[in-house]
Amino acid sequence: AYVLSQGFALIVDEHGLGNGDPVTVNGVPGRVDLQDGTLLLRYNDPNGFGVDIQAPPALHWTDAQIVAFAEGVHVTGNAVHTHG
């Protein structure tokens, strides 16, 4: 997991999208779900890496705001799949 400076958690791995409202991130399908007050966005980038972005409740973000944030996230060639 990569922790971003403003309290976000960014996890990169391949996964299913799970539950939540359907959204589109840079042309690919994703899902936004609210879990224990934390807004969670899941999508697979064009190279097959699954990306989870978690926005803490203190931000009071909408689905549109977390999607807009995700559209600026780029998974680099140095990303590795997590195990566990």
mmCIF file with all atom_site columns, C-alpha atoms in Angstrom:
data_model
loop_
_atom_site.group_PDB
_atom_site.id
_atom_site.type_symbol
_atom_site.label_atom_id
_atom_site.label_alt_id
_atom_site.label_comp_id
_atom_site.label_asym_id
_atom_site.label_entity_id
_atom_site.label_seq_id
_atom_site.pdbx_PDB_ins_code
_atom_site.Cartn_x
_atom_site.Cartn_y
_atom_site.Cartn_z
_atom_site.occupancy
_atom_site.B_iso_or_equiv
_atom_site.pdbx_formal_charge
_atom_site.auth_seq_id
_atom_site.auth_comp_id
_atom_site.auth_asym_id
_atom_site.auth_atom_id
_atom_site.pdbx_PDB_model_num
ATOM 1  C CA . ALA A 1 1  ? 0.000   0.000   0.000   1.00 0.00 ? 1  ALA A CA 1
ATOM 2  C CA . TYR A 1 2  ? 1.146   3.506   -0.705  1.00 0.00 ? 2  TYR A CA 1
ATOM 3  C CA . VAL A 1 3  ? 0.013   6.200   1.745   1.00 0.00 ? 3  VAL A CA 1
ATOM 4  C CA . LEU A 1 4  ? -0.372  9.578   0.150   1.00 0.00 ? 4  LEU A CA 1
ATOM 5  C CA . SER A 1 5  ? 0.370   12.747  2.062   1.00 0.00 ? 5  SER A CA 1
ATOM 6  C CA . GLN A 1 6  ? -3.195  13.819  2.710   1.00 0.00 ? 6  GLN A CA 1
ATOM 7  C CA . GLY A 1 7  ? -4.439  10.647  4.381   1.00 0.00 ? 7  GLY A CA 1
ATOM 8  C CA . PHE A 1 8  ? -5.346  8.704   1.256   1.00 0.00 ? 8  PHE A CA 1
ATOM 9  C CA . ALA A 1 9  ? -4.480  5.059   0.886   1.00 0.00 ? 9  ALA A CA 1
ATOM 10 C CA . LEU A 1 10 ? -3.598  3.856   -2.593  1.00 0.00 ? 10 LEU A CA 1
ATOM 11 C CA . ILE A 1 11 ? -3.323  0.112   -3.119  1.00 0.00 ? 11 ILE A CA 1
ATOM 12 C CA . VAL A 1 12 ? -2.311  -1.335  -6.475  1.00 0.00 ? 12 VAL A CA 1
ATOM 13 C CA . ASP A 1 13 ? -3.117  -4.956  -7.343  1.00 0.00 ? 13 ASP A CA 1
ATOM 14 C CA . GLU A 1 14 ? -5.345  -6.924  -9.708  1.00 0.00 ? 14 GLU A CA 1
ATOM 15 C CA . HIS A 1 15 ? -8.824  -7.539  -8.341  1.00 0.00 ? 15 HIS A CA 1
ATOM 16 C CA . GLY A 1 16 ? -12.517 -7.629  -9.041  1.00 0.00 ? 16 GLY A CA 1
ATOM 17 C CA . LEU A 1 17 ? -14.446 -4.432  -8.660  1.00 0.00 ? 17 LEU A CA 1
ATOM 18 C CA . GLY A 1 18 ? -16.713 -5.647  -5.875  1.00 0.00 ? 18 GLY A CA 1
ATOM 19 C CA . ASN A 1 19 ? -19.785 -3.822  -4.644  1.00 0.00 ? 19 ASN A CA 1
ATOM 20 C CA . GLY A 1 20 ? -20.675 -0.195  -5.105  1.00 0.00 ? 20 GLY A CA 1
ATOM 21 C CA . ASP A 1 21 ? -21.972 2.324   -7.565  1.00 0.00 ? 21 ASP A CA 1
ATOM 22 C CA . PRO A 1 22 ? -20.626 1.976   -11.114 1.00 0.00 ? 22 PRO A CA 1
ATOM 23 C CA . VAL A 1 23 ? -18.357 4.801   -12.313 1.00 0.00 ? 23 VAL A CA 1
ATOM 24 C CA . THR A 1 24 ? -15.856 5.352   -15.109 1.00 0.00 ? 24 THR A CA 1
ATOM 25 C CA . VAL A 1 25 ? -12.215 6.337   -14.471 1.00 0.00 ? 25 VAL A CA 1
ATOM 26 C CA . ASN A 1 26 ? -10.330 7.427   -17.580 1.00 0.00 ? 26 ASN A CA 1
ATOM 27 C CA . GLY A 1 27 ? -12.621 5.265   -19.717 1.00 0.00 ? 27 GLY A CA 1
ATOM 28 C CA . VAL A 1 28 ? -12.446 2.107   -17.591 1.00 0.00 ? 28 VAL A CA 1
ATOM 29 C CA . PRO A 1 29 ? -15.177 0.796   -15.285 1.00 0.00 ? 29 PRO A CA 1
ATOM 30 C CA . GLY A 1 30 ? -14.890 1.189   -11.550 1.00 0.00 ? 30 GLY A CA 1
ATOM 31 C CA . ARG A 1 31 ? -16.984 1.019   -8.398  1.00 0.00 ? 31 ARG A CA 1
ATOM 32 C CA . VAL A 1 32 ? -17.391 3.492   -5.550  1.00 0.00 ? 32 VAL A CA 1
ATOM 33 C CA . ASP A 1 33 ? -18.518 2.178   -2.177  1.00 0.00 ? 33 ASP A CA 1
ATOM 34 C CA . LEU A 1 34 ? -18.818 3.610   1.328   1.00 0.00 ? 34 LEU A CA 1
ATOM 35 C CA . GLN A 1 35 ? -17.275 1.299   3.953   1.00 0.00 ? 35 GLN A CA 1
ATOM 36 C CA . ASP A 1 36 ? -17.311 2.308   7.614   1.00 0.00 ? 36 ASP A CA 1
ATOM 37 C CA . GLY A 1 37 ? -17.435 5.976   6.605   1.00 0.00 ? 37 GLY A CA 1
ATOM 38 C CA . THR A 1 38 ? -14.503 5.692   4.179   1.00 0.00 ? 38 THR A CA 1
ATOM 39 C CA . LEU A 1 39 ? -15.168 6.266   0.489   1.00 0.00 ? 39 LEU A CA 1
ATOM 40 C CA . LEU A 1 40 ? -13.520 3.505   -1.556  1.00 0.00 ? 40 LEU A CA 1
ATOM 41 C CA . LEU A 1 41 ? -12.936 3.565   -5.309  1.00 0.00 ? 41 LEU A CA 1
ATOM 42 C CA . ARG A 1 42 ? -11.819 0.404   -7.116  1.00 0.00 ? 42 ARG A CA 1
ATOM 43 C CA . TYR A 1 43 ? -10.858 0.120   -10.761 1.00 0.00 ? 43 TYR A CA 1
ATOM 44 C CA . ASN A 1 44 ? -8.390  -1.748  -12.967 1.00 0.00 ? 44 ASN A CA 1
ATOM 45 C CA . ASP A 1 45 ? -5.958  0.413   -14.905 1.00 0.00 ? 45 ASP A CA 1
ATOM 46 C CA . PRO A 1 46 ? -5.460  -0.302  -18.637 1.00 0.00 ? 46 PRO A CA 1
ATOM 47 C CA . ASN A 1 47 ? -2.448  -2.554  -17.830 1.00 0.00 ? 47 ASN A CA 1
ATOM 48 C CA . GLY A 1 48 ? -4.499  -4.820  -15.548 1.00 0.00 ? 48 GLY A CA 1
ATOM 49 C CA . PHE A 1 49 ? -3.437  -3.447  -12.185 1.00 0.00 ? 49 PHE A CA 1
ATOM 50 C CA . GLY A 1 50 ? -6.230  -3.023  -9.710  1.00 0.00 ? 50 GLY A CA 1
ATOM 51 C CA . VAL A 1 51 ? -6.257  0.315   -7.946  1.00 0.00 ? 51 VAL A CA 1
ATOM 52 C CA . ASP A 1 52 ? -8.014  1.026   -4.634  1.00 0.00 ? 52 ASP A CA 1
ATOM 53 C CA . ILE A 1 53 ? -8.247  4.619   -3.467  1.00 0.00 ? 53 ILE A CA 1
ATOM 54 C CA . GLN A 1 54 ? -9.603  5.293   0.008   1.00 0.00 ? 54 GLN A CA 1
ATOM 55 C CA . ALA A 1 55 ? -10.705 8.789   1.015   1.00 0.00 ? 55 ALA A CA 1
ATOM 56 C CA . PRO A 1 56 ? -11.146 9.343   4.769   1.00 0.00 ? 56 PRO A CA 1
ATOM 57 C CA . PRO A 1 57 ? -14.501 10.581  6.097   1.00 0.00 ? 57 PRO A CA 1
ATOM 58 C CA . ALA A 1 58 ? -12.991 13.958  7.095   1.00 0.00 ? 58 ALA A CA 1
ATOM 59 C CA . LEU A 1 59 ? -12.813 14.920  3.401   1.00 0.00 ? 59 LEU A CA 1
ATOM 60 C CA . HIS A 1 60 ? -16.579 14.578  2.848   1.00 0.00 ? 60 HIS A CA 1
ATOM 61 C CA . TRP A 1 61 ? -15.913 13.665  -0.794  1.00 0.00 ? 61 TRP A CA 1
ATOM 62 C CA . THR A 1 62 ? -18.567 12.734  -3.311  1.00 0.00 ? 62 THR A CA 1
ATOM 63 C CA . ASP A 1 63 ? -18.271 9.933   -5.862  1.00 0.00 ? 63 ASP A CA 1
ATOM 64 C CA . ALA A 1 64 ? -17.416 12.544  -8.504  1.00 0.00 ? 64 ALA A CA 1
ATOM 65 C CA . GLN A 1 65 ? -14.585 13.983  -6.388  1.00 0.00 ? 65 GLN A CA 1
ATOM 66 C CA . ILE A 1 66 ? -12.868 10.643  -5.771  1.00 0.00 ? 66 ILE A CA 1
ATOM 67 C CA . VAL A 1 67 ? -13.188 9.793   -9.479  1.00 0.00 ? 67 VAL A CA 1
ATOM 68 C CA . ALA A 1 68 ? -11.656 13.159  -10.424 1.00 0.00 ? 68 ALA A CA 1
ATOM 69 C CA . PHE A 1 69 ? -8.758  12.447  -8.055  1.00 0.00 ? 69 PHE A CA 1
ATOM 70 C CA . ALA A 1 70 ? -8.294  8.951   -9.516  1.00 0.00 ? 70 ALA A CA 1
ATOM 71 C CA . GLU A 1 71 ? -8.119  10.321  -13.038 1.00 0.00 ? 71 GLU A CA 1
ATOM 72 C CA . GLY A 1 72 ? -4.835  11.960  -12.044 1.00 0.00 ? 72 GLY A CA 1
ATOM 73 C CA . VAL A 1 73 ? -3.327  8.736   -10.641 1.00 0.00 ? 73 VAL A CA 1
ATOM 74 C CA . HIS A 1 74 ? -0.867  6.950   -12.925 1.00 0.00 ? 74 HIS A CA 1
ATOM 75 C CA . VAL A 1 75 ? 0.433   3.455   -12.149 1.00 0.00 ? 75 VAL A CA 1
ATOM 76 C CA . THR A 1 76 ? 4.082   3.280   -13.186 1.00 0.00 ? 76 THR A CA 1
ATOM 77 C CA . GLY A 1 77 ? 6.053   0.364   -14.533 1.00 0.00 ? 77 GLY A CA 1
ATOM 78 C CA . ASN A 1 78 ? 7.599   -0.001  -11.063 1.00 0.00 ? 78 ASN A CA 1
ATOM 79 C CA . ALA A 1 79 ? 4.288   -1.091  -9.526  1.00 0.00 ? 79 ALA A CA 1
ATOM 80 C CA . VAL A 1 80 ? 4.210   -4.640  -8.171  1.00 0.00 ? 80 VAL A CA 1
ATOM 81 C CA . HIS A 1 81 ? 1.254   -6.832  -7.292  1.00 0.00 ? 81 HIS A CA 1
ATOM 82 C CA . THR A 1 82 ? 0.566   -7.260  -3.602  1.00 0.00 ? 82 THR A CA 1
ATOM 83 C CA . HIS A 1 83 ? 0.191   -10.684 -2.054  1.00 0.00 ? 83 HIS A CA 1
ATOM 84 C CA . GLY A 1 84 ? -1.876  -11.522 0.975   1.00 0.00 ? 84 GLY A CA 1
#
